[in-house]
mmCIF file of C-alpha atoms in Angstrom:
data_model
loop_
_atom_site.group_PDB
_atom_site.id
_atom_site.type_symbol
_atom_site.label_atom_id
_atom_site.label_comp_id
_atom_site.label_asym_id
_atom_site.label_seq_id
_atom_site.Cartn_x
_atom_site.Cartn_y
_atom_site.Cartn_z
ATOM 1 C CA MET W 1021 37.325 -46.832 139.015
ATOM 2 C CA LYS W 1022 34.842 -43.963 139.107
ATOM 3 C CA LEU W 1023 31.111 -44.097 139.788
ATOM 4 C CA ARG W 1024 29.230 -41.373 137.925
ATOM 5 C CA LEU W 1025 25.661 -40.429 138.772
ATOM 6 C CA GLN W 1026 23.106 -38.126 137.204
ATOM 7 C CA ILE W 1027 20.969 -36.812 140.056
ATOM 8 C CA THR W 1028 18.282 -34.182 140.659
ATOM 9 C CA LYS W 1029 17.763 -31.066 142.751
ATOM 10 C CA GLU W 1030 14.007 -30.820 143.205
ATOM 11 C CA PRO W 1031 11.913 -27.743 144.137
ATOM 12 C CA GLY W 1032 11.730 -28.735 147.812
ATOM 13 C CA ILE W 1033 15.480 -28.145 148.231
ATOM 14 C CA ARG W 1034 15.965 -25.383 145.662
ATOM 15 C CA PHE W 1035 17.197 -22.873 148.245
ATOM 16 C CA ILE W 1036 19.965 -24.954 149.816
ATOM 17 C CA SER W 1037 23.482 -23.853 148.908
ATOM 18 C CA HIS W 1038 25.912 -25.722 146.684
ATOM 19 C CA LEU W 1039 27.934 -26.658 149.785
ATOM 20 C CA GLU W 1040 24.846 -27.988 151.585
ATOM 21 C CA TYR W 1041 23.949 -29.996 148.493
ATOM 22 C CA GLN W 1042 27.453 -31.508 148.444
ATOM 23 C CA ARG W 1043 27.229 -32.358 152.145
ATOM 24 C CA SER W 1044 23.876 -34.102 151.605
ATOM 25 C CA ILE W 1045 25.488 -36.314 148.959
ATOM 26 C CA GLU W 1046 28.494 -37.030 151.180
ATOM 27 C CA LYS W 1047 26.219 -38.108 154.068
ATOM 28 C CA ALA W 1048 24.264 -40.380 151.708
ATOM 29 C CA LEU W 1049 27.492 -42.034 150.523
ATOM 30 C CA ARG W 1050 28.456 -42.699 154.145
ATOM 31 C CA ARG W 1051 25.032 -44.166 154.979
ATOM 32 C CA ALA W 1052 25.154 -46.340 151.850
ATOM 33 C CA GLY W 1053 28.574 -47.731 152.709
ATOM 34 C CA THR W 1054 29.941 -46.739 149.314
ATOM 35 C CA PRO W 1055 33.666 -47.619 149.068
ATOM 36 C CA VAL W 1056 34.728 -44.039 148.337
ATOM 37 C CA ALA W 1057 38.435 -43.235 148.055
ATOM 38 C CA TYR W 1058 39.811 -40.557 150.386
ATOM 39 C CA SER W 1059 42.497 -37.939 149.913
ATOM 40 C CA GLU W 1060 45.720 -38.201 151.864
ATOM 41 C CA GLY W 1061 47.043 -35.850 154.547
ATOM 42 C CA PHE W 1062 45.955 -34.642 157.983
ATOM 43 C CA ASN W 1063 42.364 -33.954 156.929
ATOM 44 C CA PRO W 1064 41.293 -36.689 154.476
ATOM 45 C CA HIS W 1065 38.105 -36.038 152.551
ATOM 46 C CA MET W 1066 35.973 -38.022 150.125
ATOM 47 C CA ARG W 1067 37.164 -37.879 146.539
ATOM 48 C CA PHE W 1068 34.018 -36.848 144.704
ATOM 49 C CA SER W 1069 32.978 -33.775 142.756
ATOM 50 C CA LEU W 1070 30.024 -32.215 140.971
ATOM 51 C CA ALA W 1071 30.315 -31.456 137.261
ATOM 52 C CA SER W 1072 28.831 -27.938 137.358
ATOM 53 C CA ALA W 1073 27.725 -25.858 140.340
ATOM 54 C CA LEU W 1074 24.059 -24.839 140.351
ATOM 55 C CA SER W 1075 22.853 -21.418 141.526
ATOM 56 C CA VAL W 1076 20.711 -21.236 144.663
ATOM 57 C CA GLY W 1077 17.021 -21.262 143.736
ATOM 58 C CA VAL W 1078 17.528 -23.170 140.483
ATOM 59 C CA THR W 1079 16.217 -26.733 140.221
ATOM 60 C CA SER W 1080 17.679 -29.450 138.047
ATOM 61 C CA SER W 1081 17.101 -32.894 136.604
ATOM 62 C CA CYS W 1082 20.720 -33.219 135.502
ATOM 63 C CA GLU W 1083 23.277 -32.705 138.243
ATOM 64 C CA PHE W 1084 26.298 -34.983 137.887
ATOM 65 C CA VAL W 1085 28.452 -36.377 140.676
ATOM 66 C CA GLU W 1086 31.703 -38.235 140.059
ATOM 67 C CA ILE W 1087 32.943 -40.551 142.847
ATOM 68 C CA ARG W 1088 36.407 -42.118 143.001
ATOM 69 C CA LEU W 1089 36.151 -45.686 144.373
ATOM 70 C CA GLN W 1090 38.572 -47.669 146.519
ATOM 71 C CA GLU W 1091 37.481 -50.957 144.970
ATOM 72 C CA GLU W 1092 35.513 -52.255 142.022
ATOM 73 C CA ARG W 1093 31.942 -53.454 142.504
ATOM 74 C CA PRO W 1094 29.028 -54.140 140.135
ATOM 75 C CA LEU W 1095 27.137 -50.984 139.188
ATOM 76 C CA GLU W 1096 23.782 -52.037 140.645
ATOM 77 C CA GLU W 1097 25.442 -53.060 143.917
ATOM 78 C CA LEU W 1098 26.769 -49.510 144.230
ATOM 79 C CA VAL W 1099 23.715 -47.602 143.017
ATOM 80 C CA GLU W 1100 20.873 -49.165 144.994
ATOM 81 C CA PRO W 1101 22.228 -48.391 148.510
ATOM 82 C CA ILE W 1102 22.873 -44.794 147.456
ATOM 83 C CA ARG W 1103 19.389 -44.517 145.958
ATOM 84 C CA ARG W 1104 17.895 -45.559 149.310
ATOM 85 C CA ALA W 1105 20.183 -43.272 151.326
ATOM 86 C CA LEU W 1106 19.653 -40.041 149.400
ATOM 87 C CA PRO W 1107 17.430 -37.461 151.119
ATOM 88 C CA MET W 1108 14.209 -35.912 149.841
ATOM 89 C CA GLY W 1109 14.745 -33.880 146.715
ATOM 90 C CA ILE W 1110 17.705 -35.834 145.331
ATOM 91 C CA HIS W 1111 17.076 -38.834 143.062
ATOM 92 C CA ILE W 1112 19.295 -40.894 140.763
ATOM 93 C CA VAL W 1113 18.391 -40.649 137.059
ATOM 94 C CA LYS W 1114 21.360 -42.457 135.467
ATOM 95 C CA ALA W 1115 24.610 -44.094 136.528
ATOM 96 C CA ASP W 1116 27.672 -45.669 134.997
ATOM 97 C CA LEU W 1117 31.220 -46.739 135.801
ATOM 98 C CA ALA W 1118 34.326 -45.249 134.202
ATOM 99 C CA ASP W 1119 38.060 -45.829 134.321
ATOM 100 C CA ASP W 1120 40.114 -43.568 136.590
ATOM 101 C CA LYS W 1121 41.790 -42.147 133.498
ATOM 102 C CA ALA W 1122 38.489 -41.020 131.962
ATOM 103 C CA PRO W 1123 38.296 -37.201 131.726
ATOM 104 C CA LYS W 1124 36.414 -35.432 134.495
ATOM 105 C CA LEU W 1125 32.809 -34.646 133.657
ATOM 106 C CA MET W 1126 33.328 -30.975 134.497
ATOM 107 C CA ALA W 1127 36.091 -30.901 131.861
ATOM 108 C CA VAL W 1128 33.958 -32.364 129.046
ATOM 109 C CA ALA W 1129 30.656 -30.541 129.699
ATOM 110 C CA GLN W 1130 30.080 -28.160 126.782
ATOM 111 C CA GLY W 1131 26.529 -26.962 127.251
ATOM 112 C CA ALA W 1132 23.491 -26.746 129.500
ATOM 113 C CA ARG W 1133 19.812 -26.417 128.618
ATOM 114 C CA TYR W 1134 17.397 -24.440 130.779
ATOM 115 C CA GLU W 1135 13.639 -24.084 130.899
ATOM 116 C CA VAL W 1136 12.370 -20.869 132.472
ATOM 117 C CA THR W 1137 8.915 -19.675 133.501
ATOM 118 C CA VAL W 1138 8.759 -16.034 134.572
ATOM 119 C CA PRO W 1139 6.001 -13.409 135.105
ATOM 120 C CA CYS W 1140 5.906 -10.976 132.166
ATOM 121 C CA SER W 1141 3.309 -8.193 132.225
ATOM 122 C CA GLU W 1142 3.313 -7.306 128.497
ATOM 123 C CA ASP W 1143 3.951 -9.015 125.160
ATOM 124 C CA PRO W 1144 7.756 -9.529 125.002
ATOM 125 C CA ALA W 1145 7.883 -10.171 121.231
ATOM 126 C CA ALA W 1146 9.619 -6.895 120.317
ATOM 127 C CA GLY W 1147 12.362 -7.296 122.910
ATOM 128 C CA LEU W 1148 12.961 -10.938 122.064
ATOM 129 C CA ALA W 1149 13.114 -10.089 118.353
ATOM 130 C CA ALA W 1150 15.668 -7.366 119.082
ATOM 131 C CA PHE W 1151 17.815 -9.850 120.971
ATOM 132 C CA ALA W 1152 17.544 -12.363 118.116
ATOM 133 C CA ASP W 1153 18.601 -9.712 115.587
ATOM 134 C CA ALA W 1154 21.529 -8.396 117.632
ATOM 135 C CA GLU W 1155 24.959 -9.512 116.419
ATOM 136 C CA THR W 1156 26.568 -8.949 119.820
ATOM 137 C CA VAL W 1157 25.158 -8.302 123.298
ATOM 138 C CA PRO W 1158 27.735 -7.163 125.873
ATOM 139 C CA TYR W 1159 27.180 -8.046 129.520
ATOM 140 C CA THR W 1160 29.518 -7.276 132.408
ATOM 141 C CA LYS W 1161 29.783 -10.034 134.998
ATOM 142 C CA THR W 1162 30.691 -8.825 138.476
ATOM 143 C CA HIS W 1163 32.133 -10.910 141.298
ATOM 144 C CA LYS W 1164 30.497 -11.319 144.679
ATOM 145 C CA LYS W 1165 31.949 -9.325 147.582
ATOM 146 C CA GLY W 1166 34.117 -7.357 145.186
ATOM 147 C CA LYS W 1167 36.557 -10.196 144.559
ATOM 148 C CA GLY W 1168 38.156 -10.147 141.126
ATOM 149 C CA LYS W 1169 37.765 -7.696 138.268
ATOM 150 C CA PRO W 1170 34.480 -7.331 136.351
ATOM 151 C CA LYS W 1171 34.492 -9.217 133.059
ATOM 152 C CA THR W 1172 32.549 -8.258 129.939
ATOM 153 C CA ILE W 1173 31.284 -11.112 127.770
ATOM 154 C CA ASP W 1174 29.205 -11.411 124.603
ATOM 155 C CA VAL W 1175 25.878 -12.999 125.542
ATOM 156 C CA LYS W 1176 25.295 -14.179 121.958
ATOM 157 C CA GLU W 1177 28.447 -16.286 122.155
ATOM 158 C CA PHE W 1178 26.909 -18.285 125.005
ATOM 159 C CA ILE W 1179 23.178 -18.090 124.179
ATOM 160 C CA PRO W 1180 22.674 -17.484 120.440
ATOM 161 C CA VAL W 1181 19.051 -18.695 120.199
ATOM 162 C CA VAL W 1182 16.047 -18.603 122.547
ATOM 163 C CA GLU W 1183 12.691 -20.365 122.191
ATOM 164 C CA SER W 1184 9.765 -18.501 123.753
ATOM 165 C CA ALA W 1185 6.020 -18.545 124.368
ATOM 166 C CA TRP W 1186 3.967 -15.830 126.134
ATOM 167 C CA GLU W 1187 0.441 -16.276 127.427
ATOM 168 C CA ASP W 1188 -1.664 -14.808 130.263
ATOM 169 C CA GLY W 1189 1.205 -12.777 131.696
ATOM 170 C CA GLU W 1190 3.612 -15.694 131.798
ATOM 171 C CA LEU W 1191 6.712 -16.054 129.633
ATOM 172 C CA LYS W 1192 8.233 -19.468 128.990
ATOM 173 C CA LEU W 1193 11.769 -19.709 127.636
ATOM 174 C CA ALA W 1194 13.964 -22.606 126.562
ATOM 175 C CA LEU W 1195 17.635 -21.954 125.893
ATOM 176 C CA ASP W 1196 20.979 -23.669 125.493
ATOM 177 C CA CYS W 1197 23.964 -22.047 127.158
ATOM 178 C CA LYS W 1198 27.503 -22.806 126.051
ATOM 179 C CA ILE W 1199 30.062 -23.913 128.667
ATOM 180 C CA THR W 1200 33.693 -23.050 127.959
ATOM 181 C CA PRO W 1201 36.974 -23.623 129.822
ATOM 182 C CA THR W 1202 36.902 -19.958 130.853
ATOM 183 C CA GLY W 1203 33.298 -19.876 132.040
ATOM 184 C CA SER W 1204 29.630 -19.788 131.128
ATOM 185 C CA MET W 1205 26.536 -17.712 131.851
ATOM 186 C CA LYS W 1206 23.700 -18.121 134.343
ATOM 187 C CA ALA W 1207 20.097 -18.227 133.188
ATOM 188 C CA SER W 1208 19.295 -15.542 135.774
ATOM 189 C CA GLU W 1209 21.940 -13.273 134.208
ATOM 190 C CA PHE W 1210 20.326 -13.766 130.812
ATOM 191 C CA LEU W 1211 16.938 -12.743 132.205
ATOM 192 C CA GLN W 1212 18.521 -9.592 133.593
ATOM 193 C CA VAL W 1213 19.945 -8.833 130.139
ATOM 194 C CA LEU W 1214 16.493 -9.214 128.568
ATOM 195 C CA GLN W 1215 15.008 -6.870 131.154
ATOM 196 C CA ASP W 1216 17.744 -4.210 131.220
ATOM 197 C CA GLN W 1217 18.938 -4.103 127.607
ATOM 198 C CA PHE W 1218 15.874 -5.225 125.638
ATOM 199 C CA HIS W 1219 13.132 -3.867 127.925
ATOM 200 C CA VAL W 1220 11.320 -7.188 128.258
ATOM 201 C CA PRO W 1221 8.926 -6.500 131.187
ATOM 202 C CA LEU W 1222 9.684 -9.622 133.195
ATOM 203 C CA SER W 1223 10.228 -10.136 136.927
ATOM 204 C CA PHE W 1224 13.435 -12.170 136.882
ATOM 205 C CA GLU W 1225 13.522 -12.313 140.694
ATOM 206 C CA GLN W 1226 10.360 -14.482 140.513
ATOM 207 C CA ALA W 1227 11.620 -16.750 137.744
ATOM 208 C CA ASP W 1228 11.287 -20.526 137.997
ATOM 209 C CA ILE W 1229 14.521 -21.829 136.438
ATOM 210 C CA ARG W 1230 15.238 -25.510 135.835
ATOM 211 C CA ARG W 1231 18.322 -27.052 134.244
ATOM 212 C CA VAL W 1232 17.068 -29.951 132.136
ATOM 213 C CA ASP W 1233 20.245 -31.074 130.376
ATOM 214 C CA LEU W 1234 24.018 -30.931 130.768
ATOM 215 C CA TYR W 1235 25.872 -32.378 127.812
ATOM 216 C CA THR W 1236 28.982 -32.627 125.698
ATOM 217 C CA ARG W 1237 29.195 -32.745 121.892
ATOM 218 C CA ASP W 1238 30.592 -35.260 119.427
ATOM 219 C CA GLU W 1239 32.981 -34.461 116.572
ATOM 220 C CA ALA W 1240 30.048 -33.464 114.377
ATOM 221 C CA GLY W 1241 28.812 -30.978 116.983
ATOM 222 C CA ARG W 1242 25.781 -33.032 118.005
ATOM 223 C CA LYS W 1243 24.687 -33.172 121.648
ATOM 224 C CA LYS W 1244 25.968 -36.211 123.516
ATOM 225 C CA PRO W 1245 24.978 -37.361 127.057
ATOM 226 C CA LEU W 1246 27.693 -37.093 129.692
ATOM 227 C CA ILE W 1247 27.078 -40.632 130.987
ATOM 228 C CA GLY W 1248 25.238 -43.817 130.062
ATOM 229 C CA GLU W 1249 22.139 -45.248 131.724
ATOM 230 C CA VAL W 1250 21.831 -47.660 134.657
#
């Protein structure tokens, strides 16, 4: 049996790393007495995972953790102790139980939605219109510390449409980004593309980025939540 939780990463902890975020969840599971299954071997570790890693500095209302259980218990009996044990900045939004054979959430996630607020000194309409009209937008992703070869992707394949509003030097964007088995694209990378290739005068280093949805799709292509509600 697997316990699946939708949790948050609030502004107060936006600058902790992905590993620190994982460790905070692991400590909460220990404090809550959750019957988590462990791996075998000389260095057993808790069998839980996050559906999609979040960049440092980005907040979220839709992080997903999947926990393999040693024994079956009622959902509420599992959730409430964890809710009380989680630290500041992490809250449970939804939870459900799934069979061990259910596909991993990271394998079924097909898209993420972001809301961005970023300083923008001039009207970005021309640059945003140019992006909307472009059939393809190449972007070369580089790897940290020089590991791996650079990879060029088509931005429009991952982010075909962007909603925008500009007022008083502040640009607000809402966008859906496709997730594929071979990768995805960060919202911060998209902002860099707007600045470098379409001359949108924004300060992407000062952007407030929040992931507001992580979803799969049904056979008709409609958005579908990854898990059910408590």
